[in-house]
PDB file of C-alpha atoms in Angstrom:
ATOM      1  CA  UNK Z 409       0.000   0.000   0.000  1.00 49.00           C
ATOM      2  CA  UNK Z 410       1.120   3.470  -0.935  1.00 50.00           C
ATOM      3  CA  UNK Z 411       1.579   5.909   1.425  1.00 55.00           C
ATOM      4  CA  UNK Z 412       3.192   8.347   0.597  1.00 53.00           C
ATOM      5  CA  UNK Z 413       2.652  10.987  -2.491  1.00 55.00           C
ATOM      6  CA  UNK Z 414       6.759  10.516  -3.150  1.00 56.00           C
ATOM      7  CA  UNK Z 415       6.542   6.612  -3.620  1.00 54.00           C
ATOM      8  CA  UNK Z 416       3.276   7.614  -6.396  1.00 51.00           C
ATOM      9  CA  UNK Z 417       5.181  10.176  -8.392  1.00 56.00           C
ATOM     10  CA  UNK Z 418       7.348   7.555 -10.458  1.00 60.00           C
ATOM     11  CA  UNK Z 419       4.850   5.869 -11.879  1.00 65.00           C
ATOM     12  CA  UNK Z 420       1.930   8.631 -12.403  1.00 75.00           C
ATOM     13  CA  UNK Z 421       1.716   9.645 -15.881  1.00 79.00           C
ATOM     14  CA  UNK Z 422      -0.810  12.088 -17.535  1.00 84.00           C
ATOM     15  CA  UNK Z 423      -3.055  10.970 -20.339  1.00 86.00           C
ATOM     16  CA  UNK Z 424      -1.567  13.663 -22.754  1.00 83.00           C
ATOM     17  CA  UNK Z 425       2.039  11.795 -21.692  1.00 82.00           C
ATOM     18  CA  UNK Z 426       0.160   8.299 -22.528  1.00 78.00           C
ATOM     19  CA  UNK Z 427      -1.465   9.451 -25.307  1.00 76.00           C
ATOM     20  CA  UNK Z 428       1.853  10.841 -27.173  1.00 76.00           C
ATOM     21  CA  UNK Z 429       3.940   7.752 -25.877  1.00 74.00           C
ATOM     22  CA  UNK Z 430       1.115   5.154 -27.237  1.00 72.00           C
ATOM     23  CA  UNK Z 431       0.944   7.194 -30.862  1.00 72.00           C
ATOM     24  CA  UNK Z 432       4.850   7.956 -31.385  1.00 71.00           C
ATOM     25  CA  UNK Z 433       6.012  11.386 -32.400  1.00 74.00           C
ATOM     26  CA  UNK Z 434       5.776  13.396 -35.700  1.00 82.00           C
ATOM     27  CA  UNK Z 435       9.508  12.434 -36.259  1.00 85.00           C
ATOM     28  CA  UNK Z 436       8.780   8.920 -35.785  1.00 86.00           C
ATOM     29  CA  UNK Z 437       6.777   9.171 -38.414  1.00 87.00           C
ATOM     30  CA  UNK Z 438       8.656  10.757 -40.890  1.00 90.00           C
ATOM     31  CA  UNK Z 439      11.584   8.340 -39.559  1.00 92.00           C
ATOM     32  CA  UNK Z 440       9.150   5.318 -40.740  1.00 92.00           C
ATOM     33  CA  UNK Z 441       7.473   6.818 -43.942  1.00 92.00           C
ATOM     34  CA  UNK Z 442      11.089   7.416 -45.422  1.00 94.00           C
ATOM     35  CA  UNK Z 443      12.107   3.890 -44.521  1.00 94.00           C
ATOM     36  CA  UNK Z 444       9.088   2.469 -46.298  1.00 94.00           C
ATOM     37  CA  UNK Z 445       9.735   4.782 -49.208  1.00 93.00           C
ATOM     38  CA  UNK Z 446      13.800   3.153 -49.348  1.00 93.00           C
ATOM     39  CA  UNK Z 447      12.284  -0.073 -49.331  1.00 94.00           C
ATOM     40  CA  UNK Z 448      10.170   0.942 -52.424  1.00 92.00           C
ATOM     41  CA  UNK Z 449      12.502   2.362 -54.326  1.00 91.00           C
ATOM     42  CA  UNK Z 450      15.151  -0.505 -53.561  1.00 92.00           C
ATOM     43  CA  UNK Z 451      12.409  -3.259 -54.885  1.00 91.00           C
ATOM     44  CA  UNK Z 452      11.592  -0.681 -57.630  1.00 88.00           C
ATOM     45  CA  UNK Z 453      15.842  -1.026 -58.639  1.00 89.00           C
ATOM     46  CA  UNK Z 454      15.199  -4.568 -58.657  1.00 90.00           C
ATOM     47  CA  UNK Z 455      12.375  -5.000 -60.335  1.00 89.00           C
ATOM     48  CA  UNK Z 456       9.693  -5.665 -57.997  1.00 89.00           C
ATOM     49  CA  UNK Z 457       6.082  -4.342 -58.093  1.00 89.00           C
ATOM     50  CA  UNK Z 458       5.003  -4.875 -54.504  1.00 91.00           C
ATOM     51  CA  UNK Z 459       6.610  -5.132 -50.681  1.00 93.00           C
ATOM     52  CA  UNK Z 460       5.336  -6.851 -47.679  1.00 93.00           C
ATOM     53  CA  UNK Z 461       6.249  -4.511 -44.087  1.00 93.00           C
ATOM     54  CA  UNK Z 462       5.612  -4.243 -40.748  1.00 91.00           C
ATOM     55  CA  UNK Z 463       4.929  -2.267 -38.193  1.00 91.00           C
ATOM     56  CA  UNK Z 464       4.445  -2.590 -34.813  1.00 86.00           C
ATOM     57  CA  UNK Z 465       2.373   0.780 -34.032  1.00 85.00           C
ATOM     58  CA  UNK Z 466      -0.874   0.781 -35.411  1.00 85.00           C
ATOM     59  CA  UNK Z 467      -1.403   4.498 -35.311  1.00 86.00           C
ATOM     60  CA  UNK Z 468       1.569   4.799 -36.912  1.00 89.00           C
ATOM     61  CA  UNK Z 469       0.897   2.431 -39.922  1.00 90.00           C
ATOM     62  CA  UNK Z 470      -2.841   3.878 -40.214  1.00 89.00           C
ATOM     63  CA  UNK Z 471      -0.821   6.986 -40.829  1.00 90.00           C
ATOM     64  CA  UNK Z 472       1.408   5.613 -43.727  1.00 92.00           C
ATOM     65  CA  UNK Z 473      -1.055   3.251 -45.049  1.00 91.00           C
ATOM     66  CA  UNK Z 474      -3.253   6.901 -45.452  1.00 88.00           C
ATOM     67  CA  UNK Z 475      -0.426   8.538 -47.385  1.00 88.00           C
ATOM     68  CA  UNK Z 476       0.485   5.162 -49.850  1.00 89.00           C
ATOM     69  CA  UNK Z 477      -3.096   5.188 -50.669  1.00 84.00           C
ATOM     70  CA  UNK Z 478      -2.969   9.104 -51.161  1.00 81.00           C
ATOM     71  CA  UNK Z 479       0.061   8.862 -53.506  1.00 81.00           C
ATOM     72  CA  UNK Z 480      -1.875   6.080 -55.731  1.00 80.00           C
ATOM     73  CA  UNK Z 481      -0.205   2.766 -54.656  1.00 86.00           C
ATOM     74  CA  UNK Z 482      -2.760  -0.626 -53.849  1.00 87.00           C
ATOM     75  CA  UNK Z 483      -2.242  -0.958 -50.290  1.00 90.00           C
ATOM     76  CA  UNK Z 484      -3.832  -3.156 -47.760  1.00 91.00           C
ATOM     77  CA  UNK Z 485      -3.498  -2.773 -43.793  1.00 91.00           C
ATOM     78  CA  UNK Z 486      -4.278  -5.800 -41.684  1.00 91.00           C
ATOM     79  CA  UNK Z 487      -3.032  -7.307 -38.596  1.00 88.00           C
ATOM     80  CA  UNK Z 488      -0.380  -9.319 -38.395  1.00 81.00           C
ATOM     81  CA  UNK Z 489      -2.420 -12.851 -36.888  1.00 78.00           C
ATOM     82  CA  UNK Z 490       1.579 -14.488 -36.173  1.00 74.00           C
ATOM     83  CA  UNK Z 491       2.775 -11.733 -33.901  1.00 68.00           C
ATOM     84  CA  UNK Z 492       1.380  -9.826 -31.247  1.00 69.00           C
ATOM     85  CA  UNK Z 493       0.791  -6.203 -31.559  1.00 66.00           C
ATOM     86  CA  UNK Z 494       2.199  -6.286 -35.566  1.00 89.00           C
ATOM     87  CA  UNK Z 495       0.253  -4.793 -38.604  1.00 90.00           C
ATOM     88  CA  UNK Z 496       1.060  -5.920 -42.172  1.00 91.00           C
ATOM     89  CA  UNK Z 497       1.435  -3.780 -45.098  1.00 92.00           C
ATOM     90  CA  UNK Z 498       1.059  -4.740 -48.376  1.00 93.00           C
ATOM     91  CA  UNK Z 499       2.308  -2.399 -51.147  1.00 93.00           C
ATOM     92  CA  UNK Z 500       1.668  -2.946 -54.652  1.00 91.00           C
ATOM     93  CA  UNK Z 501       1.974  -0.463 -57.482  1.00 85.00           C
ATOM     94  CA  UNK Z 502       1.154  -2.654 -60.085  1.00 77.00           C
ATOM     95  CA  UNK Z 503      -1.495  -1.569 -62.526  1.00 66.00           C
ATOM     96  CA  UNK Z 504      -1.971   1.663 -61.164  1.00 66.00           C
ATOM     97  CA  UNK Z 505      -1.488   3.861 -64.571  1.00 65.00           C
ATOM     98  CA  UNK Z 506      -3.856   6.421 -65.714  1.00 63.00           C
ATOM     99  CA  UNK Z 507      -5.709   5.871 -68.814  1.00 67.00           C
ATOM    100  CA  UNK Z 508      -3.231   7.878 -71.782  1.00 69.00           C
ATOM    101  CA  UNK Z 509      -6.581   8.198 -73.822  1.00 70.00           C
ATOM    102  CA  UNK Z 510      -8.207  10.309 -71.251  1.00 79.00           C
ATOM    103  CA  UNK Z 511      -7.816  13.841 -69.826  1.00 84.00           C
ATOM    104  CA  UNK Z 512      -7.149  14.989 -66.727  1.00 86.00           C
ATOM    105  CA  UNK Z 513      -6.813  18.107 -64.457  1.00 87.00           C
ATOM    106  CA  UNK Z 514      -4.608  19.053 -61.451  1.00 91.00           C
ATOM    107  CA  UNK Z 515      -6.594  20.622 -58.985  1.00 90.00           C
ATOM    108  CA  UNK Z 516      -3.804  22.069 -56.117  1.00 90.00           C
ATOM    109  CA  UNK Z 517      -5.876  21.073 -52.740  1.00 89.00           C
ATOM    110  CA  UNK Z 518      -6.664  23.902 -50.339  1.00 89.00           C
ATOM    111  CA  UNK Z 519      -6.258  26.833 -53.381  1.00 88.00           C
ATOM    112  CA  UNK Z 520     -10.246  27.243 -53.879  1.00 89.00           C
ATOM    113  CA  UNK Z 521     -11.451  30.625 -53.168  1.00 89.00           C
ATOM    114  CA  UNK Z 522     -14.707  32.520 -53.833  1.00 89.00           C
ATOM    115  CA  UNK Z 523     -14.360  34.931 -56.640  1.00 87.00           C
ATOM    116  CA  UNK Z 524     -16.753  38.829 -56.481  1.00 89.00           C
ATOM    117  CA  UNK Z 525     -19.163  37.048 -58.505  1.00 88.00           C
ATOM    118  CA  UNK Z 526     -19.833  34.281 -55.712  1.00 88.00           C
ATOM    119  CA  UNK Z 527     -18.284  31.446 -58.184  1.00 86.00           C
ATOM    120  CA  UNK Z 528     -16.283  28.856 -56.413  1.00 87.00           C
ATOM    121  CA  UNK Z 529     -12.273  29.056 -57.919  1.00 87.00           C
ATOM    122  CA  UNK Z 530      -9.556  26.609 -57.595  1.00 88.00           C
ATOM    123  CA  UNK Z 531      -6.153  26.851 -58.894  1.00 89.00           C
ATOM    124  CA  UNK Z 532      -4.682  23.566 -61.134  1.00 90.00           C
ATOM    125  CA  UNK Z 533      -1.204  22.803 -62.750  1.00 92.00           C
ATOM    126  CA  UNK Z 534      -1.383  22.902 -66.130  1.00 91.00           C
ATOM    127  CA  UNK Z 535       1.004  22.965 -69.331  1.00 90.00           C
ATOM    128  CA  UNK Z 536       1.057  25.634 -71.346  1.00 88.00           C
ATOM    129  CA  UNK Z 537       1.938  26.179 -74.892  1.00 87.00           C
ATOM    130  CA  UNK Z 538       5.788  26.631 -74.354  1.00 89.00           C
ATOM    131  CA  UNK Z 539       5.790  23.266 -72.739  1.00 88.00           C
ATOM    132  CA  UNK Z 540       6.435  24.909 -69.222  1.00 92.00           C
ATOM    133  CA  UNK Z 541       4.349  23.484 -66.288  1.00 93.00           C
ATOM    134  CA  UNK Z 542       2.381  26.712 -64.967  1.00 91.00           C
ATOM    135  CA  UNK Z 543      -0.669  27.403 -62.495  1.00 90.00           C
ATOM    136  CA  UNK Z 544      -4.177  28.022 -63.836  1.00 87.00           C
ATOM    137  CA  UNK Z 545      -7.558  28.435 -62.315  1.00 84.00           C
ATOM    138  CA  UNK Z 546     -10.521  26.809 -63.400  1.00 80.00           C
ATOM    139  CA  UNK Z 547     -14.481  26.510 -61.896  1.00 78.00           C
ATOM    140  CA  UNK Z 548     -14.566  23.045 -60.280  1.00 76.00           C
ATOM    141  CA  UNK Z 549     -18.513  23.534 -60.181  1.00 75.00           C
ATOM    142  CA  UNK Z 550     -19.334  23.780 -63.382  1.00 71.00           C
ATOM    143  CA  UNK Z 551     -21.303  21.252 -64.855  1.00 62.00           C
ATOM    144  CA  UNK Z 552     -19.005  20.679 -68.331  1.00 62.00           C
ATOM    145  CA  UNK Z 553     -15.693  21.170 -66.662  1.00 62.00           C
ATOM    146  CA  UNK Z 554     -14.018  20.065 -70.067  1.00 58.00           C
ATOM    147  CA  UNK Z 555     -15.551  23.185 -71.624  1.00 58.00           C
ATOM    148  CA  UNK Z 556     -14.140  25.582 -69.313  1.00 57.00           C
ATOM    149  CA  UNK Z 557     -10.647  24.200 -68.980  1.00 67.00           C
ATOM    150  CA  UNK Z 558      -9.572  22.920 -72.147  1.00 75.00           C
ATOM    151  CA  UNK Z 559      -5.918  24.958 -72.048  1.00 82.00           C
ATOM    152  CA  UNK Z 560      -5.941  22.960 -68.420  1.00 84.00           C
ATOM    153  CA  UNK Z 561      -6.087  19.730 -69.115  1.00 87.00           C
ATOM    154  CA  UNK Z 562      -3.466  17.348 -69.680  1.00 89.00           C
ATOM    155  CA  UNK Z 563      -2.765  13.506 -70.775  1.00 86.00           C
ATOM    156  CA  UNK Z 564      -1.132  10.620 -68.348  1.00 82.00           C
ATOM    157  CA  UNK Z 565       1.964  10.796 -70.462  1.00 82.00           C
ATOM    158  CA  UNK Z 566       2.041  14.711 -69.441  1.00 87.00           C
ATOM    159  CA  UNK Z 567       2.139  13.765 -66.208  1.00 86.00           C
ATOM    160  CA  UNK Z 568       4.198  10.733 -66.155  1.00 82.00           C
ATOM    161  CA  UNK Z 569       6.612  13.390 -67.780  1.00 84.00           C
ATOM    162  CA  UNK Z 570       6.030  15.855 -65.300  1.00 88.00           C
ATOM    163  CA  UNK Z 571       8.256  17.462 -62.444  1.00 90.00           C
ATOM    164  CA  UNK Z 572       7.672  16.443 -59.026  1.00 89.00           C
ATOM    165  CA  UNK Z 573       5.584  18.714 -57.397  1.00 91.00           C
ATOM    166  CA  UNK Z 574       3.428  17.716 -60.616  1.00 91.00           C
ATOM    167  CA  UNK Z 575       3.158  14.432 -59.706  1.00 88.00           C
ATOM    168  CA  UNK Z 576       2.300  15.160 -56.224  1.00 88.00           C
ATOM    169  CA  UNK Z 577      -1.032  16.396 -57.092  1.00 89.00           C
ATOM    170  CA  UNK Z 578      -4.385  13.710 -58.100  1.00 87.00           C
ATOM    171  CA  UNK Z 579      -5.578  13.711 -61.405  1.00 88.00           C
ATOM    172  CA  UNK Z 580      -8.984  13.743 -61.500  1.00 85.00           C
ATOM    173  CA  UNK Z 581     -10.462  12.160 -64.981  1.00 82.00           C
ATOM    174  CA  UNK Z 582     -12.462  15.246 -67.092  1.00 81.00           C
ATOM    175  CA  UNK Z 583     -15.000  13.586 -69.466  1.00 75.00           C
ATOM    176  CA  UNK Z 584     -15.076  15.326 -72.887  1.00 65.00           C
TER     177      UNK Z 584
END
């Protein structure tokens, strides 16, 4: 029995102190998504279209299973039945090309703004008639989106051809 508030002090721990021990830091996760990224690109040197890894946080591999899915790889999160407390990744990017028949547009996330008129705005990535990739804006509520962006819109070899911060953004198909 405890008697003293000096022999309860060693082992009291706030929730916030719980909660940030249980989920790992931001650097842990950066520390984890660039190891998973080394692994890709080694098995991407040697030919390989998928990767099996684990991790032992599942906060943590929520987090990077989020961002694979966000940067178009096939992933699937599950747990890990022949180890305690281990969650499985599997990575594929395998049959994950865009159509090169279709057209797409770049919308940048978090660049829509309301223009005097009341229209909704949003700024894309586009290539323009030099060849350069450049910034546009185009109405994402419009009903024939293909009508009002046709300087905007770009083919999956554009992008595969495309700088990085390109690449970074989703296509999103345009029907014409």
């Amino acid at each position: 029995m405890l008697t003293y508030e000096k022999d309860v002090i060693p082992v009291k721990m706030t929730a916030r102190e719980a909660h940030k021990r249980s989920i790992g830091t931001e650097e842990d996760y950066i520390k984890l998504l660039i190891d998973v990224y080394n692994f890709i690109h080694e098995e991407v040197d040697n030919r390989n279209t998928s990767i099996d890894y684990w991790i032992d946080s599942l906060y943590l591999a929520d987090r990077v299973f989020n961002e694979l899915v966000k940067q178009g790889y096939n992933v699937n999160l599950e747990k890990d039945m022949g180890a305690d407390k281990v969650w499985h990744l599997s990575i594929e990017w395998e049959n994950v090309d865009l159509d090169p028949n279709k057209k797409y547009i770049l919308p940048m996330e978090g660049s829509t703004i309301t223009n005097t008129f009341g229209e909704k705005v949003q700024r894309c990535a586009f290539k323009n008639k030099l060849g350069v990739w450049d910034c546009g804006s185009f109405f994402p509520e419009k009903d024939d989106i293909a009508l009002y962006t046709p300087n905007y819109l770009v083919t999956a070899k554009d992008i595969e051809e495309a700088p990085e911060w390109v690449k970074a953004l989703e296509p999103v198909e345009v029907e014409e």
